[in-house]
Structures are given as C-alpha cells and as structure tokens.
Coordinates of C-alpha atoms and ligand atoms in Angstrom, one line a residue:
X1 CA 64.9 96.2 109.7
X2 CA 68.1 97.3 111.3
X3 CA 70.9 98.0 108.9
X4 CA 74.4 96.7 109.6
X5 CA 77.6 98.5 109.1
X6 CA 79.3 97.5 105.9
X7 CA 82.7 95.8 106.5
X8 CA 84.7 93.9 104.0
X9 CA 86.0 90.5 104.6
X10 CA 88.3 89.2 101.9
X11 CA 88.1 85.4 102.1
X12 CA 89.1 84.6 98.5
X13 CA 92.4 82.9 97.6
X14 CA 93.9 86.2 96.4
X15 CA 93.9 89.0 96.8
X16 CA 94.0 88.5 100.5
X17 CA 93.7 91.0 103.4
X18 CA 96.6 93.4 103.7
X19 CA 97.8 94.4 107.2
X20 CA 97.8 98.1 108.0
X21 CA 101.6 98.0 108.6
X22 CA 102.1 96.9 105.1
X23 CA 99.6 99.4 103.6
X24 CA 101.4 102.2 105.4
X25 CA 104.8 101.2 103.9
X26 CA 103.2 101.9 100.5
X27 CA 102.4 105.4 101.5
X28 CA 106.1 106.3 102.1
X29 CA 107.9 108.8 99.9
X30 CA 108.9 107.3 96.6
X31 CA 112.7 107.6 96.3
X32 CA 114.9 107.1 93.2
X33 CA 115.7 103.5 92.5
X34 CA 119.3 104.0 91.4
X35 CA 120.4 104.9 94.9
X36 CA 122.1 103.0 97.7
X37 CA 119.2 103.9 99.9
X38 CA 116.7 102.1 97.7
X39 CA 119.0 99.2 97.0
X40 CA 119.3 98.5 100.7
X41 CA 115.5 98.1 100.9
X42 CA 115.3 95.9 97.9
X43 CA 118.2 93.7 99.2
X44 CA 116.3 93.2 102.5
X45 CA 113.2 92.2 100.6
X46 CA 115.2 89.8 98.4
X47 CA 117.0 88.2 101.4
X48 CA 113.6 87.6 103.0
X49 CA 112.3 86.0 99.8
X50 CA 115.2 83.6 99.7
X51 CA 114.3 82.4 103.1
X52 CA 110.6 82.1 102.3
X53 CA 111.4 80.2 99.1
X54 CA 113.9 78.0 101.1
X55 CA 116.6 78.6 98.6
X56 CA 120.1 80.0 98.1
X57 CA 119.3 80.9 94.5
X58 CA 118.5 84.5 93.6
X59 CA 114.8 85.5 93.7
X60 CA 113.9 88.1 91.0
X61 CA 111.3 90.8 91.4
X62 CA 109.0 91.3 88.3
X63 CA 106.5 94.1 87.8
X64 CA 103.6 91.8 87.1
X65 CA 101.0 89.6 88.7
X66 CA 101.8 85.9 89.2
X67 CA 100.9 85.0 85.6
X68 CA 103.8 87.3 84.4
X69 CA 106.2 85.2 86.5
X70 CA 104.7 82.0 84.9
X71 CA 105.3 83.5 81.4
X72 CA 108.8 84.4 82.4
X73 CA 109.5 80.8 83.3
X74 CA 108.3 79.5 80.0
X75 CA 109.8 82.2 77.9
X76 CA 113.3 81.6 79.4
X77 CA 113.3 77.8 79.3
X78 CA 111.5 76.7 76.1
X79 CA 112.8 77.1 72.6
X80 CA 110.2 76.8 69.9
X81 CA 109.7 73.0 69.3
X82 CA 111.1 72.0 72.7
X83 CA 109.2 69.2 74.5
X84 CA 107.4 70.2 77.7
X85 CA 105.0 68.5 80.0
X86 CA 102.3 70.4 81.9
X87 CA 99.7 69.2 84.3
X88 CA 96.1 70.5 83.8
X89 CA 93.8 69.7 86.7
X90 CA 92.3 73.1 87.1
X91 CA 92.3 76.7 85.8
X92 CA 95.9 77.4 86.7
X93 CA 97.4 74.2 85.5
X94 CA 95.5 74.9 82.2
X95 CA 97.3 78.3 82.1
X96 CA 100.7 76.5 82.0
X97 CA 99.5 74.8 78.8
X98 CA 98.2 78.0 77.3
X99 CA 101.6 79.8 77.9
X100 CA 103.6 76.8 76.6
X101 CA 101.5 76.8 73.4
X102 CA 101.9 80.5 73.1
X103 CA 105.7 80.0 73.1
X104 CA 105.4 77.1 70.6
X105 CA 106.4 74.3 72.9
X106 CA 105.9 70.7 71.7
X107 CA 103.5 70.2 74.6
X108 CA 102.5 67.0 76.3
X109 CA 99.6 68.2 78.5
X110 CA 98.5 65.8 81.2
X111 CA 94.8 66.5 81.5
X112 CA 93.1 65.3 84.7
X113 CA 89.6 65.7 86.1
X114 CA 89.5 69.2 87.8
X115 CA 89.9 68.6 91.5
X116 CA 92.3 65.7 91.0
X117 CA 96.1 65.7 91.5
X118 CA 98.9 64.2 89.5
X119 CA 100.8 61.2 90.8
X120 CA 104.6 61.0 90.6
X121 CA 104.1 57.7 88.7
X122 CA 102.2 59.5 85.9
X123 CA 105.0 62.0 85.6
X124 CA 107.6 59.2 85.4
X125 CA 105.5 57.4 82.7
X126 CA 105.4 60.6 80.6
X127 CA 109.1 61.3 81.1
X128 CA 110.0 57.7 80.1
X129 CA 108.0 58.1 76.9
X130 CA 109.8 61.4 76.2
X131 CA 113.1 61.5 78.0
X132 CA 114.2 64.5 75.9
X133 CA 111.5 66.6 77.6
X134 CA 113.0 70.0 78.5
X135 CA 110.7 71.1 81.4
X136 CA 107.9 69.9 83.5
X137 CA 105.3 72.6 84.6
X138 CA 103.3 71.9 87.7
X139 CA 101.3 73.6 90.4
X140 CA 101.8 73.4 94.2
X141 CA 98.2 74.4 95.2
X142 CA 95.7 74.4 92.3
X143 CA 93.7 77.4 93.5
X144 CA 90.7 76.8 91.3
X145 CA 89.9 73.5 93.0
X146 CA 91.8 73.6 96.4
X147 CA 93.9 70.5 95.5
X148 CA 97.6 70.1 96.3
X149 CA 100.0 68.2 94.0
X150 CA 102.7 66.0 95.6
X151 CA 105.6 68.3 94.5
X152 CA 108.3 66.7 96.8
X153 CA 107.7 63.3 95.2
X154 CA 107.4 64.7 91.7
X155 CA 110.8 66.5 92.2
X156 CA 112.4 63.1 93.0
X157 CA 111.2 61.7 89.7
X158 CA 112.1 64.6 87.6
X159 CA 115.6 64.6 89.0
X160 CA 116.2 61.2 87.3
X161 CA 115.8 62.9 83.9
X162 CA 117.3 65.9 82.2
X163 CA 114.2 68.0 82.5
X164 CA 113.9 71.0 84.8
X165 CA 110.9 71.2 87.2
X166 CA 108.9 74.4 87.4
X167 CA 106.4 75.0 90.1
X168 CA 103.6 77.5 90.2
X169 CA 103.4 78.2 93.9
X170 CA 101.5 81.5 93.5
X171 CA 98.9 80.6 96.1
X172 CA 100.7 77.7 97.7
X173 CA 104.0 79.3 98.9
X174 CA 104.0 80.0 102.7
X175 CA 100.7 78.1 103.3
X176 CA 101.9 74.8 102.0
X177 CA 105.4 73.3 102.6
X178 CA 107.8 73.9 99.7
X179 CA 111.6 73.6 100.0
X180 CA 113.1 74.7 96.7
X181 CA 116.7 73.6 97.3
X182 CA 116.1 70.6 99.5
X183 CA 113.5 69.2 97.1
X184 CA 115.5 70.2 94.0
X185 CA 113.0 72.4 92.2
X186 CA 114.5 74.4 89.4
X187 CA 112.1 77.3 89.0
X188 CA 109.6 78.5 91.6
X189 CA 107.1 81.3 90.8
X190 CA 104.8 83.2 93.0
X191 CA 102.8 86.4 93.3
X192 CA 102.5 88.7 96.4
X193 CA 98.7 89.1 96.7
X194 CA 98.2 85.7 98.3
X195 CA 100.4 84.4 101.1
X196 CA 102.6 87.6 101.2
X197 CA 99.6 89.7 102.4
X198 CA 100.3 92.4 99.8
X199 CA 98.4 94.3 97.3
X200 CA 98.8 92.8 93.8
X201 CA 101.6 93.9 91.5
X202 CA 104.8 91.9 92.1
X203 CA 105.6 88.5 90.6
X204 CA 108.6 86.6 92.2
X205 CA 110.6 84.0 90.4
X206 CA 113.7 82.0 91.4
X207 CA 116.0 80.1 89.0
X208 CA 118.4 77.3 90.0
X209 CA 121.9 77.5 88.4
X210 CA 120.8 74.7 85.9
X211 CA 117.7 76.8 84.9
X212 CA 119.8 79.9 84.5
X213 CA 122.1 78.1 82.2
X214 CA 119.2 77.0 80.0
X215 CA 117.9 80.6 80.0
X216 CA 121.3 81.8 78.8
X217 CA 121.0 79.6 75.7
X218 CA 117.3 80.1 75.2
X219 CA 116.5 81.4 71.7
X220 CA 112.9 82.3 72.3
X221 CA 111.7 85.9 71.5
X222 CA 111.5 87.9 74.7
X223 CA 112.7 91.2 76.1
X224 CA 111.2 92.6 79.2
X225 CA 111.0 89.2 80.9
X226 CA 114.4 88.0 79.7
X227 CA 115.8 86.7 83.0
X228 CA 119.3 87.2 81.8
X229 CA 118.9 91.0 82.3
X230 CA 117.6 90.4 85.8
X231 CA 120.4 88.0 86.6
X232 CA 123.1 90.5 85.4
X233 CA 121.7 93.3 87.5
X234 CA 120.9 91.3 90.6
X235 CA 120.2 92.4 93.4
X236 CA 119.5 95.6 91.5
X237 CA 116.8 95.7 88.8
X238 CA 117.2 96.1 85.0
X239 CA 114.2 98.5 84.8
X240 CA 112.3 100.7 87.2
X241 CA 111.1 98.4 89.9
X242 CA 107.7 98.9 91.6
X243 CA 109.4 101.0 94.3
X244 CA 106.6 101.4 96.8
X245 CA 105.5 97.8 96.4
X246 CA 109.1 96.8 97.2
X247 CA 108.9 98.8 100.4
X248 CA 105.8 96.8 101.2
X249 CA 107.6 93.5 100.3
X250 CA 110.4 94.4 102.7
X251 CA 107.8 94.8 105.4
X252 CA 105.9 91.7 104.4
X253 CA 109.0 89.4 104.5
X254 CA 110.0 90.9 107.9
X255 CA 106.6 90.0 109.3
X256 CA 106.6 86.6 107.7
X257 CA 110.2 85.8 108.8
X258 CA 109.2 86.6 112.4
X259 CA 106.6 83.9 112.2
X260 CA 109.1 81.5 110.7
X261 CA 108.4 79.3 107.7
X262 CA 107.4 76.4 109.8
X263 CA 105.1 78.6 111.9
X264 CA 103.4 79.8 108.7
X265 CA 102.9 76.2 107.5
X266 CA 101.5 75.2 110.9
X267 CA 99.1 78.2 111.1
X268 CA 97.7 77.6 107.7
X269 CA 97.3 73.9 108.3
X270 CA 95.4 74.5 111.5
X271 CA 93.1 76.9 109.8
X272 CA 92.5 74.4 107.0
X273 CA 91.8 71.6 109.5
X274 CA 89.3 73.7 111.4
X275 CA 87.5 74.8 108.2
X276 CA 87.2 71.2 106.9
X277 CA 85.9 70.1 110.3
X278 CA 83.3 72.9 110.1
X279 CA 82.2 71.9 106.6
X280 CA 81.8 68.3 107.7
X281 CA 79.7 69.4 110.6
X282 CA 77.5 71.3 108.2
X283 CA 77.2 68.2 106.0
X284 CA 79.0 69.9 103.1
X285 CA 81.1 67.9 100.8
X286 CA 84.8 68.9 100.1
X287 CA 85.4 69.2 96.4
X288 CA 89.2 68.7 96.2
X289 CA 90.7 65.2 96.0
X290 CA 93.7 66.3 98.0
X291 CA 92.7 69.4 99.9
X292 CA 95.5 71.7 101.1
X293 CA 96.1 74.6 103.4
X294 CA 95.3 77.5 101.0
X295 CA 91.5 77.1 100.7
X296 CA 88.7 74.7 101.2
X297 CA 86.4 74.2 98.2
X298 CA 83.0 72.8 98.9
X299 CA 80.3 71.5 96.6
X300 CA 77.3 73.7 96.5
X301 CA 74.4 71.7 97.9
X302 CA 71.6 70.8 95.5
X303 CA 68.8 73.4 95.3
X304 CA 71.2 76.2 96.3
X305 CA 72.1 78.7 93.5
X306 CA 75.9 78.7 93.7
X307 CA 76.4 81.9 91.8
X308 CA 73.7 83.8 93.7
X309 CA 74.9 82.8 97.2
X310 CA 78.4 84.0 96.5
X311 CA 77.3 87.4 95.2
X312 CA 74.8 87.7 98.0
X313 CA 77.5 87.1 100.6
X314 CA 79.7 89.7 98.9
X315 CA 77.2 92.4 98.0
X316 CA 74.9 92.2 101.0
X317 CA 77.2 91.1 103.8
X318 CA 80.6 92.1 102.6
X319 CA 82.0 88.6 102.8
X320 CA 83.9 87.7 99.6
X321 CA 84.4 84.1 98.9
X322 CA 85.4 82.8 95.4
X323 CA 83.0 80.8 93.4
X324 CA 84.0 78.2 90.8
X325 CA 85.7 79.1 87.5
X326 CA 84.8 77.9 84.0
X327 CA 83.1 74.6 84.2
X328 CA 82.9 74.8 88.0
X329 CA 80.9 78.1 87.9
X330 CA 78.0 77.8 90.4
X331 CA 79.2 74.4 91.5
X332 CA 81.7 75.1 94.2
X333 CA 82.4 77.7 96.8
X334 CA 86.1 78.4 97.7
X335 CA 86.7 79.5 101.3
X336 CA 90.2 80.8 101.6
X337 CA 92.3 80.6 104.8
X338 CA 95.4 82.3 103.3
X339 CA 97.7 85.1 104.4
X340 CA 96.8 87.6 107.1
X341 CA 94.2 85.5 108.9
X342 CA 93.7 84.0 112.3
X343 CA 91.1 81.7 114.0
X344 CA 88.5 84.5 114.2
X345 CA 88.7 85.2 110.4
X346 CA 88.0 81.5 109.8
X347 CA 85.1 81.7 112.2
X348 CA 83.6 84.8 110.5
X349 CA 83.7 82.9 107.2
X350 CA 82.1 79.8 108.5
X351 CA 79.4 81.8 110.4
X352 CA 78.6 83.8 107.2
X353 CA 78.3 80.6 105.2
X354 CA 76.0 79.0 107.8
X355 CA 73.7 82.0 107.8
X356 CA 73.7 82.4 104.0
X357 CA 73.0 78.7 103.4
X358 CA 70.1 79.0 105.8
X359 CA 68.7 82.0 103.9
X360 CA 69.1 80.0 100.7
X361 CA 67.1 77.1 102.0
X362 CA 69.8 74.6 102.9
X363 CA 69.1 72.8 106.1
X364 CA 72.0 73.5 108.4
X365 CA 72.0 73.7 112.2
X366 CA 73.2 77.2 113.0
X367 CA 76.4 77.2 114.9
X368 CA 77.3 73.7 114.0
X369 CA 80.2 74.6 111.7
X370 CA 81.4 77.4 114.0
X371 CA 81.3 75.0 117.0
X372 CA 83.4 72.4 115.2
X373 CA 86.0 74.9 114.2
X374 CA 86.1 76.4 117.7
X375 CA 86.8 73.0 119.1
X376 CA 89.7 72.4 116.6
X377 CA 91.3 75.7 117.6
X378 CA 90.9 75.1 121.3
X379 CA 92.2 71.6 121.2
X380 CA 95.2 72.9 119.3
X381 CA 95.9 75.2 122.2
X382 CA 95.7 78.5 120.3
Ligands
PLP1 C1 96.3 83.4 91.6 C2 97.0 82.3 90.8 C3 97.5 82.5 89.5 C4 97.4 83.8 88.8 O1 98.0 84.8 89.3 P1 97.8 86.3 88.9 O2 98.5 87.0 90.0 O3 96.3 86.5 88.9 O4 98.4 86.5 87.6 C5 98.2 81.5 88.9 N1 98.4 80.3 89.6 C6 97.9 80.1 90.8 C7 98.0 78.7 91.4 C8 97.2 81.1 91.5 O5 96.7 80.9 92.7

C-alpha cells in the first residue's frame, strides 16, 4: 500500500489555519512595550479591530483566550446579587451561565435544546418579568452546534430596557454580520484563533460608554481583568502585552481590512452555502436549527461511529474536524469554514468526509458532495 505524505488540514472552528505572513510576524524581534515604536504597532492593531468590530468604542487587548474576555465582561458588569440573563443552547452559552454563577449573579438562565436559537420574543418576555436585569449574555455563533442567534433583533429588544447586551462573538465575528454600534451592542468579546487567522493567545473586548460607566461602579472582586485599568491606559496596555502576538494582530487586521468586512461576510457565507449543498447531496442532515457561516454541523449517520470517524480523519489523513461536545459527543461532526480558507479548502474537507464515510460503511456516492459544492462556487462566479 502506498503511503501518503502527511499534511495537516485544520477544519475545526478554532484554532483555524494561520497564513505564513502572520506566522512570520510572530518571529520578529521582541521589542520593549513601553516605547513609541511598539505603541505605533499596537495602535494599528487596535484601529483595525475597531473597524472589524464596526465600532467607535475602544477595543481592549487581553492576554487570554476568548473565555478570558468572557470573564472580563461578567467581572466588570455584575455586582454580586445583580440580575442577569444568559442563553444556554450549547456549550458556549452554557459557559456564560457558569461565569455568571462564579461571580454570584442572580441568574436567569434560558435553557434551550442544544442546536436551537433564542427568539427576541423570549428575551422580551424574560426582561418584562425582570425589568431590573443588569445584563443579557448571548452568543452570535454557538460554535458547539453551528447555530446563529438573531443578535440584531435581540439588540432592539434589549434597548427598550435598562440592561446592557453582551455578545460572545468569539467564532462569529468576521464570518457572520455583526455591527456593534449600529445594532447597539454594549459589549462584544472575541478571540483571535478563529476568524482572525491567528495562533491563540489574545482575547479582544469592546465596551460601549454605558458599559464602561457600569464597570466604573462595579464592586466585584477583580484585578488583572479590571477593565478600568485598560481604559485608563488605552491605547497603551496596563501590563506587559503579548508583544509578538500583537505584531501578528496588526498583520491580521491589515489583511482582513483589505478584504473589507462585507467581503469577509460574503466569503464565509458562500463557503457555508457550498458546504450545506454538499451535505444535502450526500444525504446528511444538518444539526443546527439556524445554521450560520462559521461551521456546518451534521448528524452522524446511524451505524457510523462518530468518535472514531473524527479521530480517523485526524490521525490517519491529517484532516481535523471537530466532533460534538458533552451530550453531543459522537453524535455530530462540525466542519468549519472559518478564517483563512477558500473554495478549495472547503472541497478538501468535503472530499475527506465522503471518503471517510465510505470507509466507515455509509452509502455515499463518491464525488456527490464535491460536485454540489463545485457547482455553488462556479455559479457564484468565484
Ligand atoms: C471558541 C469559543 C469560545 C472559547 O474560547 P477560548 O478561546 O477557547 O477560550 C467561547 N465561545 C465561543 C462561541 C467560541 O467559539
């Protein structure tokens, strides 16, 4: 049997592939952070972030993964005993609840079936029951299921109340439309190892003036992630920033800006449409109730071992998809089309899935998924 060269294809919804130009930025000489030379680079990175967040508010750089930015949001908005609403329809919505409880919020957790999305009506109903709610914690793209929540509509509802709206857009930002200022979102959090095409290690968070005011008066215990320190020092950093990652961020935002935010949304949407067309052609069922542009989650066909096929694809062929988390373990496969990817990355993923499913005994016509995706791309004129 011939042996193939081992290449790695990252097709999970984070970390995502990193372009060589960004990798090389990280190899540059580490300079001191309290210098005009460094500050100039950080300012470029931050200006780019403002554009990508679609905001005039400051965006702060945290030395953490995305969850650190989530914790920063809760720690700076919630006093012990404050009322909060969180939406749990997957692993990451559940995390909002865990963090809120850790900071002793009086939490009203909306628990939905995983894969489902929250309606603006449901948010209104809960806010009417508790109009003194301090903050609503939601997710743009629930990465554990592939579902997107209607954030623009939810923002309209939350604006009628005193509460601030906080959105976890860790996987969603850049792939899925989000306009922080126009939609009136108070806090947006993200991490760079997804749409930003970077190695992990930076969390980004933006606060509206209203949210910053709340943070000023927040009595919760916190220190490293006290946003008031970041705000006072902005655009400089209160502590040593992840210098080489900030070089990479400056490069990343330069590349992303060149594509334009609308261009990014369109590219991701097309990759999502092509992937869903492929899955349909392969008679695979989409798991998410409202699938978005970040990833396509499919139900593992009966008689196929969902855990084994994902490890086989990764360990034998170098193609890394994500399986299901928690109760979804073995039940779904998550095929990402996020970050530094084009039509041919999508096709590699679909082809690998067709071949692996065939090996695992599922009856699929080889090439059927690839053909459907190719058609979508050609018809879109790429
Ligand atoms: C990846 C992800 C997280 C967790 O981010 P980490 O960087 O792993 O801490 C949280 N929420 C969503 C929606 C994500 O996609």
